[in-house]
Amino acid sequence: MNLTLKIWRQKNAASPGKLIAYPINGIEGDMSFLEMLDVLNQELIAKGEEPVVFDHDCREGICGSCSLQINGEPHGPDRMVTTCQLHMRMFNDGDTIVIEPFRANAFPVVKDLMIDRSAFDRIQQAGGYISVNTSGNTIDANTIPVPKNDADASFNAATCIGCGACVAACKNASAMLFTSAKVSQFALLPQGRVEATERVLNMVRQMDLEGFGNCTNTGACEVECPKGISLENIARLNREYLSASIKG
Ligand code: SF4
Ligand code: FES
């Protein structure tokens, strides 16, 4: 395939950015989107130009770092995949592909396509854990029985990889889907109930402090989430928050 890439180039958070067009030829359908960007960068380096900065790590849908807005959609046109799992066969010869960073005030651009998602880390640090004493004997995993449905729902919530696509998809740049997944994975388990009240109050407070918008139930986050995190988690977060507010 021969393609035209329109890529957001921005020197740093303080500089204005703009879309620059790059023609690229000989792209195979079996290449991943990031491999296609690797080819572009090799060509730019060979010409003595600065390569395009983009975030990536595992390249297998686990780490959540490869956050790109592709033709206006977080992680591009395929469903339930991250950018690193997106194949070029989703595009056609002659296409123009617009590639931008995720857009949200709480995710400032570091350079080109790389954004700073440390706001998510601070929400996680505000309560996305359980306090345990790790000295002494290891407790058997089956000491506390957990109903199968609760274990499954908790595991599903825990598959959130913190990529930020939910924020990028939302017209309000809300982080409710991410925060609700992190709250739910503990709220559903007996071990997580001990600190449930403080957890939900602190994580929601941090989410608001970071400047994420409010949820207005459009559901765009669920559609674009590569891990299929359900809106049911937002409903659970709201119930947890209401109950904690009354108690707290
Ligand atoms: S909820 Fe989905 S879209 Fe949002 S950070 Fe988690 S995995 Fe990414
Ligand atoms: S590079 Fe890790 S999820 Fe894409």
mmCIF file of C-alpha atoms and ligand atoms in Angstrom:
data_model
loop_
_atom_site.group_PDB
_atom_site.id
_atom_site.type_symbol
_atom_site.label_atom_id
_atom_site.label_comp_id
_atom_site.label_asym_id
_atom_site.label_seq_id
_atom_site.Cartn_x
_atom_site.Cartn_y
_atom_site.Cartn_z
ATOM 1 C CA MET A 1 0.000 0.000 0.000
ATOM 2 C CA ASN A 2 1.030 3.569 -0.657
ATOM 3 C CA LEU A 3 -0.322 5.937 1.984
ATOM 4 C CA THR A 4 -0.216 9.548 3.109
ATOM 5 C CA LEU A 5 0.268 10.059 6.840
ATOM 6 C CA LYS A 6 -0.732 13.366 8.411
ATOM 7 C CA ILE A 7 1.089 13.344 11.733
ATOM 8 C CA TRP A 8 0.870 15.794 14.639
ATOM 9 C CA ARG A 9 4.335 17.254 15.247
ATOM 10 C CA GLN A 10 4.899 19.303 18.398
ATOM 11 C CA LYS A 11 8.283 20.168 19.882
ATOM 12 C CA ASN A 12 7.110 20.242 23.517
ATOM 13 C CA ALA A 13 4.110 21.087 25.688
ATOM 14 C CA ALA A 14 4.778 24.832 25.408
ATOM 15 C CA SER A 15 5.098 24.961 21.600
ATOM 16 C CA PRO A 16 2.226 25.005 19.119
ATOM 17 C CA GLY A 17 1.886 21.840 17.046
ATOM 18 C CA LYS A 18 0.695 21.128 13.517
ATOM 19 C CA LEU A 19 -0.098 18.261 11.160
ATOM 20 C CA ILE A 20 2.689 17.416 8.689
ATOM 21 C CA ALA A 21 2.070 15.170 5.660
ATOM 22 C CA TYR A 22 4.444 12.257 4.956
ATOM 23 C CA PRO A 23 4.029 9.931 1.963
ATOM 24 C CA ILE A 24 4.922 6.313 2.747
ATOM 25 C CA ASN A 25 5.113 3.427 0.255
ATOM 26 C CA GLY A 26 5.310 -0.386 0.305
ATOM 27 C CA ILE A 27 3.301 -0.922 3.510
ATOM 28 C CA GLU A 28 2.128 -4.548 3.959
ATOM 29 C CA GLY A 29 -1.307 -5.389 5.360
ATOM 30 C CA ASP A 30 0.290 -7.725 7.933
ATOM 31 C CA MET A 31 2.330 -4.914 9.478
ATOM 32 C CA SER A 32 1.103 -3.450 12.747
ATOM 33 C CA PHE A 33 0.395 0.269 12.914
ATOM 34 C CA LEU A 34 3.508 0.800 15.044
ATOM 35 C CA GLU A 35 5.671 -1.182 12.593
ATOM 36 C CA MET A 36 4.414 1.158 9.873
ATOM 37 C CA LEU A 37 5.533 4.120 12.018
ATOM 38 C CA ASP A 38 8.901 2.365 12.526
ATOM 39 C CA VAL A 39 9.327 2.265 8.728
ATOM 40 C CA LEU A 40 8.540 5.977 8.510
ATOM 41 C CA ASN A 41 11.035 6.767 11.280
ATOM 42 C CA GLN A 42 13.786 4.742 9.587
ATOM 43 C CA GLU A 43 13.203 6.775 6.418
ATOM 44 C CA LEU A 44 13.225 10.077 8.361
ATOM 45 C CA ILE A 45 16.464 9.132 10.157
ATOM 46 C CA ALA A 46 18.088 8.125 6.822
ATOM 47 C CA LYS A 47 17.193 11.583 5.463
ATOM 48 C CA GLY A 48 18.648 13.297 8.530
ATOM 49 C CA GLU A 49 15.226 14.387 9.799
ATOM 50 C CA GLU A 50 13.908 14.035 13.337
ATOM 51 C CA PRO A 51 11.873 10.823 13.859
ATOM 52 C CA VAL A 52 8.285 10.991 15.107
ATOM 53 C CA VAL A 53 8.060 10.456 18.885
ATOM 54 C CA PHE A 54 5.356 7.984 19.940
ATOM 55 C CA ASP A 55 4.822 5.922 23.073
ATOM 56 C CA HIS A 56 5.006 2.108 23.116
ATOM 57 C CA ASP A 57 6.355 -0.724 25.207
ATOM 58 C CA CYS A 58 4.891 -4.255 25.132
ATOM 59 C CA ARG A 59 3.465 -4.126 21.581
ATOM 60 C CA GLU A 60 0.990 -6.860 22.555
ATOM 61 C CA GLY A 61 -1.957 -4.998 24.077
ATOM 62 C CA ILE A 62 -0.884 -5.223 27.715
ATOM 63 C CA CYS A 63 0.907 -2.068 28.840
ATOM 64 C CA GLY A 64 -1.482 0.596 27.516
ATOM 65 C CA SER A 65 1.247 2.985 26.357
ATOM 66 C CA CYS A 66 0.561 3.042 22.601
ATOM 67 C CA SER A 67 -2.116 5.709 22.712
ATOM 68 C CA LEU A 68 -2.803 7.245 19.303
ATOM 69 C CA GLN A 69 -5.839 8.991 17.868
ATOM 70 C CA ILE A 70 -6.131 7.541 14.353
ATOM 71 C CA ASN A 71 -8.557 9.228 11.949
ATOM 72 C CA GLY A 72 -10.313 10.684 14.997
ATOM 73 C CA GLU A 73 -10.686 7.387 16.889
ATOM 74 C CA PRO A 74 -8.616 6.290 19.891
ATOM 75 C CA HIS A 75 -6.641 3.174 18.815
ATOM 76 C CA GLY A 76 -8.048 3.475 15.270
ATOM 77 C CA PRO A 77 -10.868 1.824 13.326
ATOM 78 C CA ASP A 78 -10.707 -1.768 14.683
ATOM 79 C CA ARG A 79 -12.619 -2.804 17.841
ATOM 80 C CA MET A 80 -11.181 -4.209 21.087
ATOM 81 C CA VAL A 81 -7.560 -3.698 20.034
ATOM 82 C CA THR A 82 -4.832 -1.284 21.025
ATOM 83 C CA THR A 83 -2.829 0.688 18.462
ATOM 84 C CA CYS A 84 0.009 -1.859 18.634
ATOM 85 C CA GLN A 85 -2.453 -4.655 17.719
ATOM 86 C CA LEU A 86 -4.022 -2.681 14.853
ATOM 87 C CA HIS A 87 -3.064 -4.139 11.468
ATOM 88 C CA MET A 88 -2.503 -2.106 8.327
ATOM 89 C CA ARG A 89 -4.981 -4.365 6.486
ATOM 90 C CA MET A 90 -7.665 -2.170 8.091
ATOM 91 C CA PHE A 91 -6.608 0.551 5.603
ATOM 92 C CA ASN A 92 -6.684 0.775 1.793
ATOM 93 C CA ASP A 93 -4.071 1.694 -0.790
ATOM 94 C CA GLY A 94 -4.143 5.461 -1.342
ATOM 95 C CA ASP A 95 -5.637 6.279 2.086
ATOM 96 C CA THR A 96 -4.718 9.385 4.030
ATOM 97 C CA ILE A 97 -4.368 8.583 7.753
ATOM 98 C CA VAL A 98 -4.472 11.380 10.339
ATOM 99 C CA ILE A 99 -2.463 10.508 13.467
ATOM 100 C CA GLU A 100 -2.726 12.668 16.587
ATOM 101 C CA PRO A 101 -2.037 12.310 20.321
ATOM 102 C CA PHE A 102 -4.953 11.690 22.701
ATOM 103 C CA ARG A 103 -6.532 15.091 23.389
ATOM 104 C CA ALA A 104 -7.317 16.048 27.007
ATOM 105 C CA ASN A 105 -6.148 18.890 29.246
ATOM 106 C CA ALA A 106 -5.179 16.301 31.869
ATOM 107 C CA PHE A 107 -2.923 14.542 29.298
ATOM 108 C CA PRO A 108 -0.461 17.250 28.163
ATOM 109 C CA VAL A 109 1.598 16.538 25.046
ATOM 110 C CA VAL A 110 5.220 15.694 25.854
ATOM 111 C CA LYS A 111 6.373 15.652 22.227
ATOM 112 C CA ASP A 112 4.693 14.803 18.886
ATOM 113 C CA LEU A 113 2.374 11.850 19.653
ATOM 114 C CA MET A 114 3.567 11.192 23.204
ATOM 115 C CA ILE A 115 1.395 12.389 26.088
ATOM 116 C CA ASP A 116 1.890 12.534 29.848
ATOM 117 C CA ARG A 117 -0.662 10.195 31.489
ATOM 118 C CA SER A 118 0.747 10.470 35.019
ATOM 119 C CA ALA A 119 -2.672 11.851 36.084
ATOM 120 C CA PHE A 120 -3.859 8.225 35.894
ATOM 121 C CA ASP A 121 -0.984 7.127 38.149
ATOM 122 C CA ARG A 122 -1.989 9.726 40.758
ATOM 123 C CA ILE A 123 -5.624 8.514 40.706
ATOM 124 C CA GLN A 124 -4.352 4.967 41.206
ATOM 125 C CA GLN A 125 -2.051 6.062 44.035
ATOM 126 C CA ALA A 126 -4.992 7.785 45.774
ATOM 127 C CA GLY A 127 -6.635 4.427 46.539
ATOM 128 C CA GLY A 128 -6.202 1.753 43.861
ATOM 129 C CA TYR A 129 -4.644 -0.797 46.228
ATOM 130 C CA ILE A 130 -5.333 -2.817 49.377
ATOM 131 C CA SER A 131 -3.166 -2.448 52.486
ATOM 132 C CA VAL A 132 -1.695 -5.805 53.503
ATOM 133 C CA ASN A 133 0.998 -6.970 55.860
ATOM 134 C CA THR A 134 3.474 -8.772 53.618
ATOM 135 C CA SER A 135 5.663 -10.170 56.400
ATOM 136 C CA GLY A 136 5.099 -13.675 57.755
ATOM 137 C CA ASN A 137 3.462 -16.659 56.093
ATOM 138 C CA THR A 138 1.776 -16.331 52.707
ATOM 139 C CA ILE A 139 -2.003 -16.653 53.093
ATOM 140 C CA ASP A 140 -3.600 -19.363 50.971
ATOM 141 C CA ALA A 141 -5.438 -17.814 48.019
ATOM 142 C CA ASN A 142 -8.630 -19.748 48.839
ATOM 143 C CA THR A 143 -8.825 -18.772 52.525
ATOM 144 C CA ILE A 144 -11.566 -16.234 51.784
ATOM 145 C CA PRO A 145 -14.238 -17.696 49.452
ATOM 146 C CA VAL A 146 -15.319 -15.342 46.651
ATOM 147 C CA PRO A 147 -18.488 -15.992 44.593
ATOM 148 C CA LYS A 148 -17.601 -16.882 40.981
ATOM 149 C CA ASN A 149 -19.636 -14.018 39.468
ATOM 150 C CA ASP A 150 -17.907 -11.470 41.708
ATOM 151 C CA ALA A 151 -14.473 -12.929 40.931
ATOM 152 C CA ASP A 152 -15.191 -12.766 37.180
ATOM 153 C CA ALA A 153 -16.527 -9.192 37.321
ATOM 154 C CA SER A 154 -13.534 -8.111 39.420
ATOM 155 C CA PHE A 155 -11.128 -9.753 36.981
ATOM 156 C CA ASN A 156 -12.855 -8.066 34.017
ATOM 157 C CA ALA A 157 -12.493 -4.668 35.702
ATOM 158 C CA ALA A 158 -8.838 -5.437 36.445
ATOM 159 C CA THR A 159 -8.102 -5.887 32.727
ATOM 160 C CA CYS A 160 -8.113 -2.079 32.292
ATOM 161 C CA ILE A 161 -4.629 -1.245 30.991
ATOM 162 C CA GLY A 162 -4.786 2.495 31.752
ATOM 163 C CA CYS A 163 -4.394 3.480 28.120
ATOM 164 C CA GLY A 164 -6.603 6.582 28.303
ATOM 165 C CA ALA A 165 -8.732 5.829 25.217
ATOM 166 C CA CYS A 166 -11.862 6.329 27.332
ATOM 167 C CA VAL A 167 -10.746 9.886 28.112
ATOM 168 C CA ALA A 168 -9.825 10.592 24.479
ATOM 169 C CA ALA A 169 -13.184 9.263 23.247
ATOM 170 C CA CYS A 170 -15.237 11.332 25.698
ATOM 171 C CA LYS A 171 -16.434 14.802 24.662
ATOM 172 C CA ASN A 172 -15.928 15.835 28.333
ATOM 173 C CA ALA A 173 -12.523 14.109 28.656
ATOM 174 C CA SER A 174 -13.964 12.184 31.599
ATOM 175 C CA ALA A 175 -11.886 9.528 33.349
ATOM 176 C CA MET A 176 -14.922 7.807 34.875
ATOM 177 C CA LEU A 177 -14.485 4.504 33.008
ATOM 178 C CA PHE A 178 -10.842 4.168 34.078
ATOM 179 C CA THR A 179 -11.532 5.191 37.702
ATOM 180 C CA SER A 180 -14.623 2.981 37.914
ATOM 181 C CA ALA A 181 -12.635 -0.049 36.703
ATOM 182 C CA LYS A 182 -9.976 0.562 39.363
ATOM 183 C CA VAL A 183 -12.616 1.045 42.098
ATOM 184 C CA SER A 184 -14.664 -1.976 40.945
ATOM 185 C CA GLN A 185 -11.836 -4.492 40.891
ATOM 186 C CA PHE A 186 -11.512 -4.032 44.680
ATOM 187 C CA ALA A 187 -15.141 -3.213 45.562
ATOM 188 C CA LEU A 188 -16.231 -6.650 44.331
ATOM 189 C CA LEU A 189 -13.837 -8.599 46.567
ATOM 190 C CA PRO A 190 -13.995 -9.061 50.371
ATOM 191 C CA GLN A 191 -10.341 -7.984 50.658
ATOM 192 C CA GLY A 192 -11.234 -4.672 49.004
ATOM 193 C CA ARG A 193 -14.226 -3.868 51.229
ATOM 194 C CA VAL A 194 -12.020 -2.939 54.228
ATOM 195 C CA GLU A 195 -10.871 0.354 52.645
ATOM 196 C CA ALA A 196 -13.779 0.787 50.206
ATOM 197 C CA THR A 197 -15.129 4.037 51.689
ATOM 198 C CA GLU A 198 -11.817 5.920 51.690
ATOM 199 C CA ARG A 199 -10.824 4.420 48.340
ATOM 200 C CA VAL A 200 -13.748 5.703 46.299
ATOM 201 C CA LEU A 201 -13.783 9.141 47.962
ATOM 202 C CA ASN A 202 -10.022 9.629 47.486
ATOM 203 C CA MET A 203 -9.882 8.343 43.901
ATOM 204 C CA VAL A 204 -12.823 10.488 42.770
ATOM 205 C CA ARG A 205 -11.343 13.530 44.545
ATOM 206 C CA GLN A 206 -8.021 12.977 42.737
ATOM 207 C CA MET A 207 -9.802 12.456 39.406
ATOM 208 C CA ASP A 208 -11.503 15.843 39.817
ATOM 209 C CA LEU A 209 -8.249 17.530 40.933
ATOM 210 C CA GLU A 210 -6.522 16.311 37.751
ATOM 211 C CA GLY A 211 -9.039 18.238 35.631
ATOM 212 C CA PHE A 212 -10.938 15.388 33.975
ATOM 213 C CA GLY A 213 -14.497 16.265 32.931
ATOM 214 C CA ASN A 214 -17.803 14.920 34.195
ATOM 215 C CA CYS A 215 -19.532 11.821 32.846
ATOM 216 C CA THR A 216 -22.688 12.606 30.874
ATOM 217 C CA ASN A 217 -23.496 8.975 29.959
ATOM 218 C CA THR A 218 -22.715 9.141 26.234
ATOM 219 C CA GLY A 219 -21.042 5.706 26.342
ATOM 220 C CA ALA A 220 -18.273 6.620 23.863
ATOM 221 C CA CYS A 221 -15.692 5.380 26.395
ATOM 222 C CA GLU A 222 -17.079 1.833 26.403
ATOM 223 C CA VAL A 223 -17.199 1.736 22.582
ATOM 224 C CA GLU A 224 -13.532 2.719 22.208
ATOM 225 C CA CYS A 225 -12.114 0.796 25.180
ATOM 226 C CA PRO A 226 -9.719 -1.874 23.834
ATOM 227 C CA LYS A 227 -10.422 -4.116 26.840
ATOM 228 C CA GLY A 228 -14.224 -3.956 26.768
ATOM 229 C CA ILE A 229 -14.530 -2.313 30.187
ATOM 230 C CA SER A 230 -18.280 -2.049 30.761
ATOM 231 C CA LEU A 231 -20.335 1.019 31.714
ATOM 232 C CA GLU A 232 -21.672 -1.165 34.559
ATOM 233 C CA ASN A 233 -18.466 -0.209 36.363
ATOM 234 C CA ILE A 234 -19.453 3.475 36.232
ATOM 235 C CA ALA A 235 -22.850 2.591 37.731
ATOM 236 C CA ARG A 236 -21.010 0.670 40.491
ATOM 237 C CA LEU A 237 -18.662 3.617 41.099
ATOM 238 C CA ASN A 238 -21.669 5.931 41.490
ATOM 239 C CA ARG A 239 -23.288 3.548 44.012
ATOM 240 C CA GLU A 240 -20.000 3.201 45.933
ATOM 241 C CA TYR A 241 -19.528 6.972 45.932
ATOM 242 C CA LEU A 242 -23.066 7.695 47.153
ATOM 243 C CA SER A 243 -22.807 5.129 49.931
ATOM 244 C CA ALA A 244 -19.330 6.392 50.956
ATOM 245 C CA SER A 245 -20.511 10.009 50.956
ATOM 246 C CA ILE A 246 -23.374 9.180 53.328
ATOM 247 C CA LYS A 247 -21.048 7.184 55.609
ATOM 248 C CA GLY A 248 -18.115 9.547 55.332
HETATM 249 S S1 SF4 B 1 -11.120 1.778 30.784
HETATM 250 FE FE1 SF4 B 1 -10.482 0.952 28.774
HETATM 251 S S2 SF4 B 1 -10.030 2.776 27.554
HETATM 252 FE FE2 SF4 B 1 -10.049 3.430 29.692
HETATM 253 S S3 SF4 B 1 -7.938 3.284 30.395
HETATM 254 FE FE3 SF4 B 1 -8.920 1.311 30.908
HETATM 255 S S4 SF4 B 1 -8.477 -0.009 29.140
HETATM 256 FE FE4 SF4 B 1 -8.067 2.097 28.441
HETATM 257 S S1 FES B 2 2.528 -1.061 23.276
HETATM 258 FE FE1 FES B 2 1.696 -1.996 25.088
HETATM 259 S S2 FES B 2 -0.443 -1.977 24.732
HETATM 260 FE FE2 FES B 2 0.382 -1.241 22.881
#
